[in-house]
Amino acid sequence: MEPSSAQVTATALGEWPGTDPLEATRVVRGELGDPHLPHLVSLPGRGVGSDAVGRTAAILVELPVDVQPHGWRLVDRPGKDHRRAVSALSTDLNVLGDVIGAESEPAPALKIHLRGPLSLAANLHLHSGERALLDVGARREIRDSLAAGAADLVSRVRSAASGALVQVQLDEPEIAFVLAGGVPTASGYRTLRAVPDQEAADAWDTVAEAVRAAGGGTVAVSFPAERAPLDVLATSNITAVALPLAGLSMAQWESLAGQLEAGGELWAGIMPDPRAVPTVSALAGAVLSPWRMLGLPLNRLAQLRLTPDTGLAGVSPAAAANILRRLTQTADALNQEMAND
């Protein structure tokens, strides 16, 4: 795990409450100092262009977008919606650079989060109004454009962050429906054909390879726990997965155990409801109970990053800061368990 391979660390999933990127960046970097993993904040409360799909669409290369009543649409030339998304991201990068420039000891790594290629294709629309996921050529274009844009963003973040190692989280919230043929058409009267498993694995690899070529670090794919396609991820070259622990089946835990034994990383969501922050002992127990049941050695806890289950845009800034604090406290508790083993 980068950069601190000998201990449990914490991060958050990226979305943050409020509309002030300066204050948000200061809080995140203050709470998630080394060895933890601060992230480039996104603030969906700012509106169009700062939402998850629009923010990722802002980095696409040669695939401009605009907003229609049914959502984001691929268009021939950039318009005001596209420019607004690009501007919001540029502002956040400038703020990040300013905050890091004022730090005496900047963290050696940070994280960015993007919509993954399949969930992005499910939420971008063609000129016809249909989802781009329908068309294999459109999916390929989006995959390649996202890979190029992610590489460029990694380079821009490294420049703003004084050369820090940039890790990337690819969010695939719709992946179970994408792979099962459950994404509705634009009309809603039928569903789109399932995307082949191998195409999904190849798409993640394409983006990850571009990130690494640009000097980036770990790429993790984020799934909801229900029907998380861990078997599909295992056929890719991705070695890190982010998903909530609550509700995982024994079969999923066994799959995760195999990944950990092979040296992979688990970015573990341990806080299902960000409005109710459990005690450190309860959060640590949510990790240790299945860990011991599977017979995993405690030293493998160092392959964990602790996260909330979701982004934190729905809580207050004070509550979000408290959640990060509780995550780092829980990481400390788990590190103590390792030390006492």
mmCIF file of C-alpha atoms in Angstrom:
data_model
loop_
_atom_site.group_PDB
_atom_site.id
_atom_site.type_symbol
_atom_site.label_atom_id
_atom_site.label_comp_id
_atom_site.label_asym_id
_atom_site.label_seq_id
_atom_site.Cartn_x
_atom_site.Cartn_y
_atom_site.Cartn_z
ATOM 1 C CA MET A 1 0.000 0.000 0.000
ATOM 2 C CA GLU A 2 1.300 3.428 -0.836
ATOM 3 C CA PRO A 3 2.919 5.135 0.939
ATOM 4 C CA SER A 4 2.582 3.419 4.339
ATOM 5 C CA SER A 5 2.595 -0.344 3.900
ATOM 6 C CA ALA A 6 2.912 -1.278 7.565
ATOM 7 C CA GLN A 7 -0.266 0.196 9.014
ATOM 8 C CA VAL A 8 -3.982 0.690 8.610
ATOM 9 C CA THR A 9 -4.808 4.066 7.090
ATOM 10 C CA ALA A 10 -7.939 6.079 6.342
ATOM 11 C CA THR A 11 -9.367 8.088 3.486
ATOM 12 C CA ALA A 12 -12.782 9.330 2.352
ATOM 13 C CA LEU A 13 -14.605 8.762 -0.907
ATOM 14 C CA GLY A 14 -14.293 12.327 -2.180
ATOM 15 C CA GLU A 15 -17.631 14.139 -2.061
ATOM 16 C CA TRP A 16 -17.743 16.824 0.608
ATOM 17 C CA PRO A 17 -20.476 19.134 1.944
ATOM 18 C CA GLY A 18 -20.708 22.836 1.263
ATOM 19 C CA THR A 19 -19.523 25.054 -1.564
ATOM 20 C CA ASP A 20 -16.186 26.407 -0.303
ATOM 21 C CA PRO A 21 -13.260 24.437 -1.766
ATOM 22 C CA LEU A 22 -10.672 26.278 0.351
ATOM 23 C CA GLU A 23 -12.245 25.378 3.667
ATOM 24 C CA ALA A 24 -13.011 21.839 2.508
ATOM 25 C CA THR A 25 -9.443 21.259 1.356
ATOM 26 C CA ARG A 26 -7.994 22.580 4.607
ATOM 27 C CA VAL A 27 -10.233 20.316 6.698
ATOM 28 C CA VAL A 28 -9.574 17.187 4.644
ATOM 29 C CA ARG A 29 -5.832 17.679 4.643
ATOM 30 C CA GLY A 30 -5.856 18.534 8.324
ATOM 31 C CA GLU A 31 -7.759 15.408 9.311
ATOM 32 C CA LEU A 32 -6.066 13.039 6.841
ATOM 33 C CA GLY A 33 -2.418 13.879 7.302
ATOM 34 C CA ASP A 34 0.351 11.333 6.731
ATOM 35 C CA PRO A 35 0.095 8.321 6.886
ATOM 36 C CA HIS A 36 -3.532 8.730 5.839
ATOM 37 C CA LEU A 37 -4.707 9.579 2.339
ATOM 38 C CA PRO A 38 -6.218 13.042 1.761
ATOM 39 C CA HIS A 39 -8.309 13.502 -1.352
ATOM 40 C CA LEU A 40 -9.099 16.184 -3.866
ATOM 41 C CA VAL A 41 -12.492 17.391 -2.698
ATOM 42 C CA SER A 42 -15.546 17.577 -4.912
ATOM 43 C CA LEU A 43 -18.466 19.745 -3.847
ATOM 44 C CA PRO A 44 -21.724 18.626 -5.525
ATOM 45 C CA GLY A 45 -23.548 21.332 -3.604
ATOM 46 C CA ARG A 46 -22.210 23.821 -6.159
ATOM 47 C CA GLY A 47 -24.633 22.371 -8.713
ATOM 48 C CA VAL A 48 -24.268 21.482 -12.379
ATOM 49 C CA GLY A 49 -20.730 20.484 -13.273
ATOM 50 C CA SER A 50 -19.799 19.572 -9.720
ATOM 51 C CA ASP A 51 -21.995 16.482 -9.675
ATOM 52 C CA ALA A 52 -20.251 13.120 -10.014
ATOM 53 C CA VAL A 53 -20.989 12.590 -13.717
ATOM 54 C CA GLY A 54 -20.339 16.174 -14.768
ATOM 55 C CA ARG A 55 -17.064 16.344 -12.867
ATOM 56 C CA THR A 56 -15.749 13.236 -14.600
ATOM 57 C CA ALA A 57 -17.100 14.351 -17.969
ATOM 58 C CA ALA A 58 -15.059 17.533 -17.537
ATOM 59 C CA ILE A 59 -11.814 15.581 -17.997
ATOM 60 C CA LEU A 60 -12.878 13.626 -21.096
ATOM 61 C CA VAL A 61 -10.627 14.238 -24.082
ATOM 62 C CA GLU A 62 -12.410 15.315 -27.289
ATOM 63 C CA LEU A 63 -15.824 14.322 -25.913
ATOM 64 C CA PRO A 64 -17.600 17.524 -24.861
ATOM 65 C CA VAL A 65 -20.911 17.372 -23.004
ATOM 66 C CA ASP A 66 -23.916 19.456 -22.107
ATOM 67 C CA VAL A 67 -26.938 19.037 -19.840
ATOM 68 C CA GLN A 68 -30.363 18.053 -21.118
ATOM 69 C CA PRO A 69 -33.533 17.241 -19.134
ATOM 70 C CA HIS A 70 -32.555 13.550 -19.200
ATOM 71 C CA GLY A 71 -28.972 14.208 -18.035
ATOM 72 C CA TRP A 72 -25.514 14.761 -19.487
ATOM 73 C CA ARG A 73 -25.253 14.378 -23.270
ATOM 74 C CA LEU A 74 -22.299 13.996 -25.622
ATOM 75 C CA VAL A 75 -22.214 16.912 -28.064
ATOM 76 C CA ASP A 76 -20.088 18.240 -30.932
ATOM 77 C CA ARG A 77 -18.623 21.261 -29.164
ATOM 78 C CA PRO A 78 -18.280 22.501 -25.571
ATOM 79 C CA GLY A 79 -21.019 24.726 -24.189
ATOM 80 C CA LYS A 80 -21.660 26.530 -20.932
ATOM 81 C CA ASP A 81 -22.337 23.355 -18.943
ATOM 82 C CA HIS A 82 -19.064 21.807 -20.043
ATOM 83 C CA ARG A 83 -17.168 25.022 -19.310
ATOM 84 C CA ARG A 84 -18.751 25.215 -15.870
ATOM 85 C CA ALA A 85 -17.596 21.685 -15.020
ATOM 86 C CA VAL A 86 -14.079 22.381 -16.290
ATOM 87 C CA SER A 87 -13.938 25.638 -14.342
ATOM 88 C CA ALA A 88 -15.026 24.011 -11.073
ATOM 89 C CA LEU A 89 -12.335 21.353 -11.350
ATOM 90 C CA SER A 90 -9.685 23.949 -12.219
ATOM 91 C CA THR A 91 -10.695 25.979 -9.169
ATOM 92 C CA ASP A 92 -10.338 22.949 -6.929
ATOM 93 C CA LEU A 93 -6.883 22.190 -8.331
ATOM 94 C CA ASN A 94 -5.751 25.789 -7.825
ATOM 95 C CA VAL A 95 -7.027 25.736 -4.248
ATOM 96 C CA LEU A 96 -5.268 22.426 -3.632
ATOM 97 C CA GLY A 97 -2.000 23.913 -4.859
ATOM 98 C CA ASP A 98 -2.391 26.964 -2.621
ATOM 99 C CA VAL A 99 -3.158 24.895 0.480
ATOM 100 C CA ILE A 100 -0.307 22.453 -0.125
ATOM 101 C CA GLY A 101 2.043 25.337 -0.809
ATOM 102 C CA ALA A 102 1.363 26.648 2.690
ATOM 103 C CA GLU A 103 1.961 23.297 4.404
ATOM 104 C CA SER A 104 5.283 22.675 6.120
ATOM 105 C CA GLU A 105 5.169 18.901 5.531
ATOM 106 C CA PRO A 106 2.696 17.997 2.783
ATOM 107 C CA ALA A 107 1.364 14.445 2.744
ATOM 108 C CA PRO A 108 3.323 12.310 0.253
ATOM 109 C CA ALA A 109 0.186 11.014 -1.500
ATOM 110 C CA LEU A 110 -3.369 12.023 -2.282
ATOM 111 C CA LYS A 111 -6.375 10.597 -4.066
ATOM 112 C CA ILE A 112 -8.729 11.663 -6.822
ATOM 113 C CA HIS A 113 -12.044 9.989 -7.588
ATOM 114 C CA LEU A 114 -13.784 9.616 -10.933
ATOM 115 C CA ARG A 115 -16.788 7.798 -12.310
ATOM 116 C CA GLY A 116 -15.644 4.497 -13.734
ATOM 117 C CA PRO A 117 -15.943 3.875 -17.483
ATOM 118 C CA LEU A 118 -19.052 1.654 -17.332
ATOM 119 C CA SER A 119 -21.069 3.791 -14.925
ATOM 120 C CA LEU A 120 -20.025 6.854 -16.914
ATOM 121 C CA ALA A 121 -21.319 5.298 -20.144
ATOM 122 C CA ALA A 122 -24.569 4.480 -18.345
ATOM 123 C CA ASN A 123 -25.040 8.147 -17.444
ATOM 124 C CA LEU A 124 -23.952 9.873 -20.662
ATOM 125 C CA HIS A 125 -26.446 10.139 -23.499
ATOM 126 C CA LEU A 126 -26.023 10.119 -27.253
ATOM 127 C CA HIS A 127 -27.547 12.729 -29.603
ATOM 128 C CA SER A 128 -30.586 10.452 -29.909
ATOM 129 C CA GLY A 129 -31.147 10.684 -26.169
ATOM 130 C CA GLU A 130 -30.291 7.020 -25.615
ATOM 131 C CA ARG A 131 -27.636 6.032 -23.099
ATOM 132 C CA ALA A 132 -24.118 5.693 -24.512
ATOM 133 C CA LEU A 133 -23.970 2.302 -22.785
ATOM 134 C CA LEU A 134 -26.165 0.985 -25.620
ATOM 135 C CA ASP A 135 -23.440 1.355 -28.237
ATOM 136 C CA VAL A 136 -20.219 -0.663 -28.086
ATOM 137 C CA GLY A 137 -18.377 1.982 -30.124
ATOM 138 C CA ALA A 138 -19.516 4.741 -27.758
ATOM 139 C CA ARG A 139 -18.418 2.679 -24.759
ATOM 140 C CA ARG A 140 -14.991 2.264 -26.338
ATOM 141 C CA GLU A 141 -14.711 5.994 -27.058
ATOM 142 C CA ILE A 142 -15.687 6.883 -23.494
ATOM 143 C CA ARG A 143 -13.215 4.355 -22.074
ATOM 144 C CA ASP A 144 -10.321 5.703 -24.131
ATOM 145 C CA SER A 145 -11.266 9.330 -23.544
ATOM 146 C CA LEU A 146 -11.541 8.719 -19.807
ATOM 147 C CA ALA A 147 -8.151 7.001 -19.766
ATOM 148 C CA ALA A 148 -6.526 9.948 -21.536
ATOM 149 C CA GLY A 149 -8.317 12.448 -19.300
ATOM 150 C CA ALA A 150 -7.413 10.567 -16.126
ATOM 151 C CA ALA A 151 -3.754 10.537 -17.137
ATOM 152 C CA ASP A 152 -3.853 14.273 -17.787
ATOM 153 C CA LEU A 153 -5.591 14.910 -14.466
ATOM 154 C CA VAL A 154 -2.988 12.857 -12.603
ATOM 155 C CA SER A 155 -0.280 15.027 -14.157
ATOM 156 C CA ARG A 156 -2.140 18.214 -13.230
ATOM 157 C CA VAL A 157 -2.691 17.056 -9.648
ATOM 158 C CA ARG A 158 0.955 16.031 -9.276
ATOM 159 C CA SER A 159 1.945 19.507 -10.427
ATOM 160 C CA ALA A 160 -0.442 21.180 -7.963
ATOM 161 C CA ALA A 161 0.593 18.819 -5.149
ATOM 162 C CA SER A 162 4.368 19.239 -5.376
ATOM 163 C CA GLY A 163 4.899 15.825 -6.933
ATOM 164 C CA ALA A 164 2.767 13.816 -4.487
ATOM 165 C CA LEU A 165 1.866 10.283 -5.511
ATOM 166 C CA VAL A 166 -1.658 10.390 -6.952
ATOM 167 C CA GLN A 167 -3.952 7.429 -6.360
ATOM 168 C CA VAL A 168 -7.212 7.027 -8.260
ATOM 169 C CA GLN A 169 -10.613 5.722 -7.181
ATOM 170 C CA LEU A 170 -12.947 4.655 -10.002
ATOM 171 C CA ASP A 171 -16.565 4.663 -8.817
ATOM 172 C CA GLU A 172 -18.883 2.111 -10.454
ATOM 173 C CA PRO A 173 -22.218 2.522 -8.619
ATOM 174 C CA GLU A 174 -24.262 1.074 -11.505
ATOM 175 C CA ILE A 175 -21.957 -1.842 -12.262
ATOM 176 C CA ALA A 176 -24.269 -4.637 -11.091
ATOM 177 C CA PHE A 177 -26.996 -3.407 -13.457
ATOM 178 C CA VAL A 178 -24.525 -2.837 -16.283
ATOM 179 C CA LEU A 179 -23.245 -6.415 -16.096
ATOM 180 C CA ALA A 180 -26.681 -7.966 -15.590
ATOM 181 C CA GLY A 181 -28.525 -6.064 -18.318
ATOM 182 C CA GLY A 182 -30.576 -4.052 -15.838
ATOM 183 C CA VAL A 183 -29.908 -0.464 -16.962
ATOM 184 C CA PRO A 184 -33.137 1.006 -18.383
ATOM 185 C CA THR A 185 -33.272 2.569 -21.823
ATOM 186 C CA ALA A 186 -34.046 6.266 -22.111
ATOM 187 C CA SER A 187 -37.738 5.454 -22.571
ATOM 188 C CA GLY A 188 -37.762 3.165 -19.557
ATOM 189 C CA TYR A 189 -39.750 0.499 -21.426
ATOM 190 C CA ARG A 190 -36.898 -1.986 -21.654
ATOM 191 C CA THR A 191 -33.356 -2.516 -20.458
ATOM 192 C CA LEU A 192 -30.035 -2.413 -22.248
ATOM 193 C CA ARG A 193 -28.123 -5.549 -23.098
ATOM 194 C CA ALA A 194 -25.587 -6.658 -20.492
ATOM 195 C CA VAL A 195 -22.002 -5.551 -21.023
ATOM 196 C CA PRO A 196 -19.652 -8.580 -21.171
ATOM 197 C CA ASP A 197 -17.593 -9.154 -18.028
ATOM 198 C CA GLN A 198 -14.328 -9.146 -19.966
ATOM 199 C CA GLU A 199 -15.126 -5.769 -21.505
ATOM 200 C CA ALA A 200 -15.588 -4.323 -18.023
ATOM 201 C CA ALA A 201 -12.280 -5.762 -16.793
ATOM 202 C CA ASP A 202 -10.501 -4.486 -19.900
ATOM 203 C CA ALA A 203 -12.009 -1.015 -19.433
ATOM 204 C CA TRP A 204 -10.704 -0.761 -15.864
ATOM 205 C CA ASP A 205 -7.302 -1.960 -16.998
ATOM 206 C CA THR A 206 -7.207 0.619 -19.795
ATOM 207 C CA VAL A 207 -7.796 3.488 -17.366
ATOM 208 C CA ALA A 208 -5.395 2.062 -14.766
ATOM 209 C CA GLU A 209 -2.609 1.605 -17.308
ATOM 210 C CA ALA A 210 -2.985 5.235 -18.424
ATOM 211 C CA VAL A 211 -2.885 6.404 -14.797
ATOM 212 C CA ARG A 212 0.281 4.445 -14.086
ATOM 213 C CA ALA A 213 1.914 5.669 -17.304
ATOM 214 C CA ALA A 214 1.305 9.222 -16.073
ATOM 215 C CA GLY A 215 3.107 8.484 -12.806
ATOM 216 C CA GLY A 216 0.034 7.642 -10.742
ATOM 217 C CA GLY A 217 -0.116 5.040 -7.985
ATOM 218 C CA THR A 218 -2.780 2.603 -6.858
ATOM 219 C CA VAL A 219 -6.058 2.460 -8.777
ATOM 220 C CA ALA A 220 -9.010 1.147 -6.761
ATOM 221 C CA VAL A 221 -12.427 0.324 -8.183
ATOM 222 C CA SER A 222 -15.347 1.194 -5.902
ATOM 223 C CA PHE A 223 -18.511 -0.954 -5.852
ATOM 224 C CA PRO A 224 -21.688 -1.080 -3.781
ATOM 225 C CA ALA A 225 -21.644 -4.232 -1.641
ATOM 226 C CA GLU A 226 -24.756 -5.775 -3.198
ATOM 227 C CA ARG A 227 -23.777 -7.899 -6.206
ATOM 228 C CA ALA A 228 -20.270 -6.433 -6.218
ATOM 229 C CA PRO A 229 -18.545 -8.175 -9.168
ATOM 230 C CA LEU A 230 -15.434 -9.240 -7.321
ATOM 231 C CA ASP A 231 -15.043 -12.177 -9.688
ATOM 232 C CA VAL A 232 -14.883 -9.818 -12.653
ATOM 233 C CA LEU A 233 -12.397 -7.535 -10.921
ATOM 234 C CA ALA A 234 -10.227 -10.565 -10.213
ATOM 235 C CA THR A 235 -9.763 -11.070 -13.973
ATOM 236 C CA SER A 236 -8.334 -7.559 -14.325
ATOM 237 C CA ASN A 237 -4.958 -6.200 -13.259
ATOM 238 C CA ILE A 238 -6.580 -4.051 -10.555
ATOM 239 C CA THR A 239 -5.473 -5.099 -7.073
ATOM 240 C CA ALA A 240 -7.477 -2.669 -4.909
ATOM 241 C CA VAL A 241 -11.217 -2.641 -4.305
ATOM 242 C CA ALA A 242 -13.334 -0.186 -2.318
ATOM 243 C CA LEU A 243 -16.664 -1.371 -0.952
ATOM 244 C CA PRO A 244 -18.806 -1.237 2.205
ATOM 245 C CA LEU A 245 -18.353 -4.093 4.645
ATOM 246 C CA ALA A 246 -21.961 -4.075 5.877
ATOM 247 C CA GLY A 247 -24.012 -6.674 4.066
ATOM 248 C CA LEU A 248 -21.138 -8.576 2.489
ATOM 249 C CA SER A 249 -21.897 -12.263 2.053
ATOM 250 C CA MET A 250 -19.571 -14.991 3.255
ATOM 251 C CA ALA A 251 -18.735 -15.780 -0.378
ATOM 252 C CA GLN A 252 -17.733 -12.136 -0.903
ATOM 253 C CA TRP A 253 -15.604 -12.184 2.240
ATOM 254 C CA GLU A 254 -13.887 -15.333 1.044
ATOM 255 C CA SER A 255 -13.170 -13.644 -2.275
ATOM 256 C CA LEU A 256 -11.736 -10.623 -0.449
ATOM 257 C CA ALA A 257 -9.626 -12.914 1.732
ATOM 258 C CA GLY A 258 -8.117 -14.443 -1.398
ATOM 259 C CA GLN A 259 -7.365 -10.974 -2.762
ATOM 260 C CA LEU A 260 -5.700 -9.933 0.491
ATOM 261 C CA GLU A 261 -3.644 -13.127 0.628
ATOM 262 C CA ALA A 262 -2.445 -12.303 -2.896
ATOM 263 C CA GLY A 263 -1.247 -8.892 -1.670
ATOM 264 C CA GLY A 264 -4.225 -6.769 -2.745
ATOM 265 C CA GLU A 265 -5.796 -3.832 -0.931
ATOM 266 C CA LEU A 266 -9.245 -3.406 0.599
ATOM 267 C CA TRP A 267 -10.629 0.087 0.997
ATOM 268 C CA ALA A 268 -13.233 -0.822 3.588
ATOM 269 C CA GLY A 269 -16.400 1.196 4.114
ATOM 270 C CA ILE A 270 -17.105 0.853 7.823
ATOM 271 C CA MET A 271 -19.643 3.644 8.408
ATOM 272 C CA PRO A 272 -23.024 2.831 6.821
ATOM 273 C CA ASP A 273 -24.834 5.921 8.113
ATOM 274 C CA PRO A 274 -22.712 9.088 8.219
ATOM 275 C CA ARG A 275 -25.358 10.740 10.388
ATOM 276 C CA ALA A 276 -24.715 8.249 13.208
ATOM 277 C CA VAL A 277 -21.032 7.829 14.027
ATOM 278 C CA PRO A 278 -20.334 4.595 15.963
ATOM 279 C CA THR A 279 -17.713 4.251 18.651
ATOM 280 C CA VAL A 280 -14.155 3.319 17.771
ATOM 281 C CA SER A 281 -14.610 -0.103 19.358
ATOM 282 C CA ALA A 282 -17.732 -0.798 17.285
ATOM 283 C CA LEU A 283 -16.000 0.230 14.057
ATOM 284 C CA ALA A 284 -12.894 -1.787 14.846
ATOM 285 C CA GLY A 285 -15.104 -4.760 15.683
ATOM 286 C CA ALA A 286 -16.798 -4.535 12.279
ATOM 287 C CA VAL A 287 -13.381 -5.264 10.784
ATOM 288 C CA LEU A 288 -11.955 -7.678 13.325
ATOM 289 C CA SER A 289 -14.973 -9.983 13.567
ATOM 290 C CA PRO A 290 -14.967 -11.191 9.939
ATOM 291 C CA TRP A 291 -11.165 -10.994 9.882
ATOM 292 C CA ARG A 292 -10.877 -13.519 12.688
ATOM 293 C CA MET A 293 -13.711 -15.657 11.358
ATOM 294 C CA LEU A 294 -11.816 -16.061 8.078
ATOM 295 C CA GLY A 295 -8.562 -16.794 9.887
ATOM 296 C CA LEU A 296 -6.747 -13.863 8.330
ATOM 297 C CA PRO A 297 -3.560 -12.889 10.194
ATOM 298 C CA LEU A 298 -3.709 -9.521 11.913
ATOM 299 C CA ASN A 299 -0.646 -8.276 10.051
ATOM 300 C CA ARG A 300 -2.777 -8.215 6.898
ATOM 301 C CA LEU A 301 -4.788 -5.389 8.440
ATOM 302 C CA ALA A 302 -2.048 -3.174 6.994
ATOM 303 C CA GLN A 303 -3.654 -3.815 3.584
ATOM 304 C CA LEU A 304 -6.719 -1.854 4.700
ATOM 305 C CA ARG A 305 -7.812 1.701 4.134
ATOM 306 C CA LEU A 306 -10.852 2.702 6.178
ATOM 307 C CA THR A 307 -13.537 4.829 4.508
ATOM 308 C CA PRO A 308 -17.126 5.863 5.043
ATOM 309 C CA ASP A 309 -19.604 3.792 3.009
ATOM 310 C CA THR A 310 -20.585 6.811 0.916
ATOM 311 C CA GLY A 311 -19.549 10.335 0.063
ATOM 312 C CA LEU A 312 -20.138 12.912 2.783
ATOM 313 C CA ALA A 313 -21.978 15.621 0.841
ATOM 314 C CA GLY A 314 -25.199 14.898 2.742
ATOM 315 C CA VAL A 315 -23.911 15.852 6.198
ATOM 316 C CA SER A 316 -22.670 19.115 7.680
ATOM 317 C CA PRO A 317 -19.007 20.120 7.301
ATOM 318 C CA ALA A 318 -18.524 19.648 11.046
ATOM 319 C CA ALA A 319 -20.035 16.164 10.910
ATOM 320 C CA ALA A 320 -17.874 15.253 7.916
ATOM 321 C CA ALA A 321 -14.749 16.329 9.791
ATOM 322 C CA ASN A 322 -15.837 14.264 12.793
ATOM 323 C CA ILE A 323 -16.253 11.210 10.560
ATOM 324 C CA LEU A 324 -12.691 11.542 9.264
ATOM 325 C CA ARG A 325 -11.468 11.900 12.834
ATOM 326 C CA ARG A 326 -13.307 8.721 13.867
ATOM 327 C CA LEU A 327 -11.838 6.827 10.915
ATOM 328 C CA THR A 328 -8.276 7.782 11.848
ATOM 329 C CA GLN A 329 -8.977 6.869 15.482
ATOM 330 C CA THR A 330 -10.232 3.469 14.334
ATOM 331 C CA ALA A 331 -7.125 3.012 12.199
ATOM 332 C CA ASP A 332 -5.046 3.721 15.307
ATOM 333 C CA ALA A 333 -7.018 1.080 17.247
ATOM 334 C CA LEU A 334 -6.486 -1.532 14.557
ATOM 335 C CA ASN A 335 -2.799 -0.683 14.363
ATOM 336 C CA GLN A 336 -2.614 -1.272 18.113
ATOM 337 C CA GLU A 337 -4.212 -4.694 17.597
ATOM 338 C CA MET A 338 -1.483 -5.504 15.094
ATOM 339 C CA ALA A 339 1.227 -4.285 17.440
ATOM 340 C CA ASN A 340 -0.130 -6.451 20.255
ATOM 341 C CA ASP A 341 -0.399 -9.571 18.119
#
